């Protein structure tokens, strides 16, 4: 019996090249401003039009400032990239959700919330965190700029078929443990290369119990284990989330779509190339201590001692700790922090802001902490205000910024200064990722909120 991955993949095969890649049909291409300019330039040089322009959606997010978006962008490089995307979309007749439009935000937040990302689809974007859309029950993965051009020109891509892996997470999460903690836990167990060459299906009771927002967070981080992508089989939670969204099917088309989506399951006798099992009981709120997302610990645990690290990894382990200003065997609880970032395509959804609010409500932002609360889209911003969360944040001393990728990566104004510690809900803690010399501790919205009101790394379970 085929896995769900096989079902979706096989349905999209145009032709198989003998001893070579598969020509795979792509249902949806998302374009942002950073990885698309060369692709558009290549199309112009060859005098090509987009083969299926109605399947392509463009949106700036990486370079957008999170303040004064109604004014021209000050940084010349950012301005050029954002302006170029708008021109390219217009020239090629593509849908473009520009800055300040109600449809704008981070592309991986907007796609699902508009019903553009649907079960059974193949979805690509010139961005590694395209795996986020896998939460919808889609095969979604990041591609390079030359491949973006390939999809524009032909609506197809040449790909080697990845191997299949299923990760089961059994049981129920404890209080204060979020999908972000599950992902950080998996990364620490598999390492950042443990899923290389695989497409991961997430399964088990923990995943079944997750909301769509939670699944989007989990799938977002698949790439950080080295996986080509990750996804969750669609179920009633998925259908409920999609129903009524702008691009969701309606009426008879809806009934037909759901009937098909219900077939998108791995069979009971499906054989995976690899299968792993984990228990929810083993997972507590988590933080990273190093310079890749796999270098993580439970919040009450200590950084590993040098004796726990294999010989081959010792030099990079010590280099990483030196960069972070931490020591082997050190506990991080109580360690002072400088910045807190809530947002990114990992944790910029309404549920993440509700979680953050649940801790800061009735408390005050710690003196000396700079906090950036950045919704993943204007739709999320609207919901924050409709639910009165903006008032909770204001009373606690926080302000909400305008949507964008923000401090996830140092491509806009929101940069963490050198040597400063940031507790961040984003997806990567590489050296300089949030600004040259910045030190990033990845965490869930609950851990970020606890740090924001105490000024130090704090177990959020003490504040819930």
XYZ file of C-alpha atoms in Angstrom:
464
model
C 0.000 0.000 0.000
C 1.308 3.457 -0.877
C 2.135 6.139 1.643
C 0.274 9.450 1.436
C 3.443 10.981 0.012
C 3.419 8.403 -2.821
C -0.254 9.153 -3.565
C 0.284 12.893 -3.956
C 3.626 12.569 -5.735
C 2.454 9.910 -8.215
C -0.654 11.949 -9.109
C 1.632 14.849 -10.136
C 4.187 12.914 -12.219
C 4.225 14.193 -15.815
C 7.006 11.881 -16.906
C 9.784 9.862 -15.336
C 13.232 10.198 -16.839
C 14.991 6.840 -16.807
C 17.754 6.799 -14.163
C 17.054 10.508 -13.720
C 14.675 12.970 -12.088
C 10.886 13.106 -12.200
C 9.095 15.847 -14.116
C 6.598 16.879 -11.440
C 3.565 19.108 -12.022
C 3.276 22.008 -9.530
C -0.125 23.305 -8.388
C 1.038 26.470 -6.665
C 4.129 28.663 -6.909
C 4.653 31.373 -4.294
C 7.184 34.139 -5.084
C 8.735 36.597 -2.677
C 11.141 39.418 -3.420
C 14.461 37.760 -2.532
C 14.648 34.623 -4.710
C 12.543 35.650 -7.710
C 14.367 38.542 -9.521
C 16.863 36.293 -11.362
C 14.036 33.928 -12.353
C 12.041 36.781 -13.881
C 15.188 38.080 -15.604
C 15.756 34.638 -17.130
C 12.168 34.550 -18.408
C 12.642 37.971 -20.063
C 15.939 36.954 -21.675
C 14.270 33.949 -23.273
C 11.134 35.870 -24.241
C 8.911 33.549 -22.199
C 5.546 34.137 -20.547
C 4.422 32.348 -17.375
C 2.719 29.108 -18.466
C -0.047 29.254 -15.836
C -0.034 32.767 -14.316
C -3.179 32.082 -12.265
C -1.235 29.439 -10.284
C 1.417 31.952 -9.140
C 1.121 34.385 -6.188
C 3.668 37.078 -5.325
C 4.239 38.818 -2.016
C 7.084 40.795 -0.414
C 7.903 39.707 3.162
C 11.651 39.331 3.869
C 12.616 42.951 3.220
C 9.474 44.687 4.459
C 10.017 46.987 7.435
C 7.648 46.367 10.357
C 6.994 50.066 10.935
C 5.985 52.999 8.693
C 5.064 50.688 5.824
C 3.076 53.533 4.284
C 6.345 55.438 3.698
C 9.050 54.542 1.128
C 11.491 51.867 2.386
C 14.670 53.566 3.577
C 17.137 50.737 2.901
C 17.993 50.979 -0.830
C 18.535 47.215 -1.319
C 15.251 46.330 0.386
C 13.391 49.017 -1.556
C 14.789 47.766 -4.863
C 13.815 44.155 -4.147
C 10.259 45.041 -3.077
C 9.761 47.418 -6.023
C 11.199 44.871 -8.473
C 8.746 42.182 -7.335
C 5.813 44.575 -7.890
C 7.057 45.399 -11.395
C 7.735 41.758 -12.288
C 4.290 40.667 -11.104
C 2.669 43.431 -13.193
C 4.774 42.657 -16.298
C 3.986 38.929 -16.145
C 0.330 39.311 -15.164
C 0.644 37.683 -11.738
C -1.357 38.240 -8.551
C 0.657 40.504 -6.241
C -0.202 41.216 -2.609
C 1.825 44.345 -1.967
C 2.857 45.990 1.274
C 0.005 47.599 3.239
C -2.640 45.666 1.291
C -4.968 43.673 3.564
C -3.712 40.502 1.830
C -0.041 41.047 2.627
C 2.063 39.288 5.229
C 4.555 36.435 5.320
C 3.887 34.213 2.319
C 3.856 31.028 4.441
C 1.248 32.532 6.763
C -0.960 34.041 4.055
C -1.095 30.962 1.772
C -2.932 28.713 4.260
C -5.073 31.482 5.768
C -6.442 32.465 2.330
C -7.153 28.861 1.345
C -4.549 29.002 -1.432
C -2.707 26.003 0.045
C -4.963 22.948 -0.048
C -4.715 19.199 0.631
C -3.241 17.067 -2.128
C -1.420 19.965 -3.792
C 2.214 20.272 -4.789
C 3.450 23.678 -3.583
C 6.837 25.332 -4.090
C 8.531 28.640 -3.302
C 12.125 29.863 -3.462
C 12.297 29.605 0.324
C 13.295 26.681 2.519
C 10.360 27.097 4.923
C 7.841 26.283 2.196
C 7.517 23.000 4.116
C 5.070 24.963 6.336
C 2.258 24.359 3.824
C 2.623 20.607 4.385
C 0.362 21.084 7.402
C -2.514 21.367 4.916
C -1.864 17.824 3.691
C 0.179 19.062 0.720
C 3.609 18.137 -0.639
C 5.374 21.491 -0.187
C 9.082 22.233 -0.435
C 11.579 24.992 -1.081
C 13.347 25.335 -4.429
C 16.245 27.319 -5.891
C 15.971 30.380 -8.136
C 16.652 28.445 -11.381
C 13.848 26.067 -10.378
C 11.520 29.039 -9.740
C 12.144 30.002 -13.371
C 11.446 26.411 -14.464
C 8.055 26.443 -12.729
C 7.175 29.874 -14.133
C 7.922 28.662 -17.656
C 6.378 25.179 -17.512
C 4.441 24.774 -14.223
C 6.695 21.740 -13.737
C 9.928 20.968 -11.955
C 12.603 18.276 -12.219
C 12.996 16.505 -8.871
C 14.454 13.303 -7.504
C 11.773 11.548 -5.456
C 12.726 11.673 -1.759
C 12.495 8.682 0.574
C 9.598 8.511 3.038
C 9.747 8.766 6.826
C 6.960 8.689 9.379
C 7.435 10.267 12.791
C 4.831 9.248 15.365
C 4.486 11.343 18.513
C 2.310 9.450 20.962
C 0.419 10.499 24.099
C -0.613 13.989 25.195
C 1.509 17.095 25.636
C 1.957 18.368 29.170
C 0.820 21.835 30.241
C 3.046 24.563 28.812
C 4.402 22.343 26.005
C 3.623 23.570 22.485
C 4.093 22.302 18.904
C 7.250 24.459 18.742
C 8.673 22.444 21.652
C 7.787 19.217 19.827
C 9.710 20.417 16.757
C 12.729 21.551 18.818
C 12.686 18.174 20.604
C 12.626 16.249 17.305
C 15.508 18.353 15.977
C 17.626 17.634 19.038
C 16.949 13.896 18.655
C 17.414 13.646 14.884
C 20.028 16.436 14.615
C 19.930 18.935 11.752
C 20.810 16.211 9.213
C 18.866 13.230 10.568
C 16.055 13.503 8.028
C 18.212 14.382 4.992
C 16.816 12.822 1.823
C 13.403 12.151 3.374
C 9.922 13.618 3.220
C 8.400 13.320 6.694
C 4.805 12.459 7.557
C 3.959 13.524 11.126
C 1.517 11.223 12.881
C 0.363 9.998 16.293
C -2.041 11.338 18.920
C -0.061 14.532 19.564
C -0.310 15.536 15.901
C -4.000 14.549 15.683
C -4.700 16.790 18.700
C -2.809 19.764 17.237
C -4.677 22.738 15.783
C -3.844 23.801 12.232
C -1.654 26.589 13.628
C 0.290 24.020 15.622
C 0.724 21.763 12.609
C 1.923 24.712 10.517
C 4.619 25.370 13.142
C 5.659 21.705 13.206
C 5.857 21.386 9.408
C 7.668 24.733 9.145
C 10.630 23.272 11.027
C 10.924 20.023 8.987
C 13.695 21.567 6.912
C 15.741 22.132 10.087
C 16.100 18.340 10.506
C 17.423 18.183 6.946
C 14.119 16.878 5.539
C 12.960 17.849 2.053
C 9.629 18.687 3.656
C 7.087 17.520 6.199
C 3.341 17.144 6.178
C 0.260 15.960 8.075
C -2.541 13.879 6.569
C -5.672 16.035 6.219
C -8.532 15.349 8.650
C -11.608 17.080 10.106
C -9.337 19.702 11.745
C -7.955 20.541 8.284
C -11.374 20.699 6.596
C -12.793 22.875 9.383
C -9.850 25.278 9.023
C -10.171 25.557 5.229
C -13.959 25.900 5.001
C -15.112 29.409 4.114
C -11.640 30.760 3.354
C -11.297 33.050 0.349
C -9.946 30.522 -2.170
C -11.517 27.404 -0.657
C -13.944 25.496 -2.888
C -17.651 26.152 -2.234
C -20.975 24.342 -2.696
C -20.789 21.167 -4.745
C -17.058 21.694 -5.415
C -16.487 21.712 -1.640
C -18.251 18.361 -1.142
C -16.284 16.869 -4.021
C -12.996 18.251 -2.662
C -13.602 16.913 0.865
C -14.528 13.484 -0.540
C -11.163 13.429 -2.335
C -9.226 14.870 0.620
C -10.563 12.065 2.828
C -8.681 9.572 0.631
C -5.401 11.341 1.385
C -4.158 8.970 4.079
C -1.322 6.475 4.271
C -2.815 2.979 4.227
C -2.615 0.804 7.360
C -0.109 -1.379 5.511
C 1.880 1.523 4.026
C 5.611 0.894 4.192
C 7.922 3.806 5.000
C 11.653 3.850 4.338
C 12.052 4.845 7.986
C 9.690 5.091 10.953
C 10.383 6.705 14.341
C 8.364 6.863 17.574
C 8.502 9.475 20.330
C 6.518 10.010 23.547
C 4.871 13.302 24.505
C 5.699 12.639 28.158
C 9.409 13.126 27.369
C 8.917 16.667 26.043
C 9.094 19.809 28.193
C 9.337 23.469 27.135
C 12.588 23.783 25.197
C 15.321 26.261 24.288
C 18.396 26.152 22.078
C 21.887 26.824 23.415
C 23.987 26.670 20.237
C 24.122 27.902 16.654
C 21.929 25.381 14.902
C 18.323 24.409 15.738
C 19.349 20.868 16.736
C 21.426 22.170 19.654
C 18.565 22.253 22.134
C 17.666 21.203 25.677
C 14.641 21.025 27.911
C 14.352 24.321 29.772
C 15.240 22.690 33.120
C 18.180 20.749 31.650
C 21.841 21.677 31.409
C 23.887 22.159 28.238
C 25.639 18.827 27.518
C 29.121 18.386 28.991
C 32.052 17.982 26.627
C 32.171 14.251 27.493
C 28.655 13.823 26.058
C 29.778 15.032 22.620
C 31.352 12.622 20.153
C 34.935 13.291 19.078
C 34.011 14.517 15.588
C 31.613 17.128 16.958
C 33.656 18.526 19.841
C 35.367 21.384 17.964
C 32.133 22.737 16.453
C 30.305 22.260 19.795
C 32.899 24.395 21.612
C 33.000 26.988 18.802
C 29.229 27.278 19.012
C 29.240 27.735 22.809
C 32.038 30.280 22.536
C 29.913 32.315 20.090
C 26.921 32.115 22.430
C 28.921 32.899 25.565
C 27.776 29.676 27.263
C 29.766 26.854 28.898
C 29.388 23.063 28.713
C 27.229 21.749 31.579
C 25.707 25.208 32.265
C 22.011 25.605 33.047
C 20.373 28.485 31.194
C 17.358 29.076 33.405
C 17.775 32.533 34.949
C 20.181 33.714 32.230
C 19.529 37.393 31.404
C 18.232 38.228 27.926
C 17.999 41.480 25.944
C 15.502 40.948 23.097
C 12.321 38.952 22.566
C 10.872 38.270 19.131
C 7.387 36.866 18.616
C 6.606 36.210 14.956
C 8.024 34.657 11.743
C 6.455 31.984 9.537
C 7.098 29.670 12.497
C 5.070 31.446 15.195
C 3.376 34.520 13.718
C -0.215 33.216 13.802
C -3.143 34.203 16.016
C -2.698 31.225 18.326
C 0.893 32.304 19.015
C -0.273 35.784 20.040
C -2.951 34.269 22.277
C -0.285 32.106 23.945
C 2.004 35.115 24.462
C -0.927 37.114 25.892
C -1.834 34.308 28.314
C 1.477 34.906 30.108
C 1.907 38.690 29.839
C -1.678 39.479 30.880
C -1.627 41.328 34.199
C 2.185 41.517 34.127
C 4.644 44.086 32.783
C 7.429 43.868 30.232
C 10.760 43.642 32.042
C 12.863 46.827 32.021
C 15.698 46.670 29.527
C 14.007 44.076 27.296
C 13.295 45.113 23.706
C 10.286 43.161 22.444
C 9.157 42.844 18.839
C 5.653 41.433 18.431
C 5.152 40.967 14.703
C 1.971 39.408 13.243
C 2.493 37.072 10.298
C -0.117 38.896 8.221
C -2.557 41.782 8.239
C -5.316 39.212 8.796
C -3.579 38.120 12.025
C -3.166 41.780 13.011
C -6.911 42.308 12.495
C -7.764 39.276 14.632
C -5.423 40.430 17.419
C -7.390 43.682 17.590
C -10.802 42.024 17.292
C -9.940 39.770 20.245
C -8.615 42.680 22.324
C -5.144 41.155 22.596
C -3.666 44.503 21.529
C -5.026 46.002 24.779
C -3.512 43.178 26.836
C -0.146 43.837 25.173
C -0.402 47.622 25.570
C -1.216 47.342 29.281
C 1.811 45.083 29.745
C 4.064 47.548 27.881
C 4.290 45.843 24.485
C 3.495 47.253 21.062
C 2.467 45.392 17.926
C 4.535 46.000 14.815
C 3.418 45.687 11.184
C 3.532 42.298 9.421
C 6.673 40.890 7.817
C 9.498 38.411 8.373
C 11.032 40.942 10.776
C 13.775 39.724 13.130
C 13.764 36.158 11.806
C 16.575 37.158 9.472
C 18.617 40.332 9.162
C 17.162 41.535 5.831
C 15.169 44.451 7.244
C 15.464 47.016 10.046
C 14.727 44.582 12.908
C 18.266 43.466 13.737
C 19.525 42.220 17.115
C 22.823 43.997 17.993
C 26.094 42.104 18.359
C 26.510 40.234 21.639
C 22.875 40.665 22.673
C 20.695 37.672 23.583
C 17.366 37.250 21.803
C 14.727 34.722 22.786
C 13.110 34.173 19.424
C 10.113 32.202 18.158
C 11.678 32.042 14.680
C 13.239 28.983 13.043
C 16.999 29.488 12.872
C 19.708 30.409 15.365
C 22.695 30.445 12.995
C 25.558 32.837 13.706
C 24.458 36.335 12.673
C 21.028 35.175 11.509
C 19.252 37.932 13.469
C 22.037 40.483 12.951
C 25.864 40.359 12.890
C 27.095 38.941 16.214
C 23.574 38.448 17.588
C 22.927 35.471 19.886
C 19.661 33.636 19.286
C 17.844 31.288 21.652
C 14.968 29.582 19.842
C 11.830 29.006 21.899
C 8.045 28.791 21.891
C 5.740 31.821 22.300
C 5.186 30.800 25.955
C 8.933 30.700 26.711
C 9.393 34.008 24.835
C 6.594 35.632 26.861
C 8.051 34.367 30.145
C 11.429 35.850 29.182
C 9.832 39.139 28.151
C 8.209 39.735 31.553
C 11.062 38.407 33.719
C 14.050 39.610 31.668
C 15.629 36.156 31.838
C 15.120 32.597 30.641
C 12.174 31.356 32.705
C 10.147 28.147 32.719
C 6.717 29.328 31.464
C 4.967 26.675 33.569
C 5.775 28.781 36.626
C 3.735 31.670 35.173
C 0.783 29.801 33.651
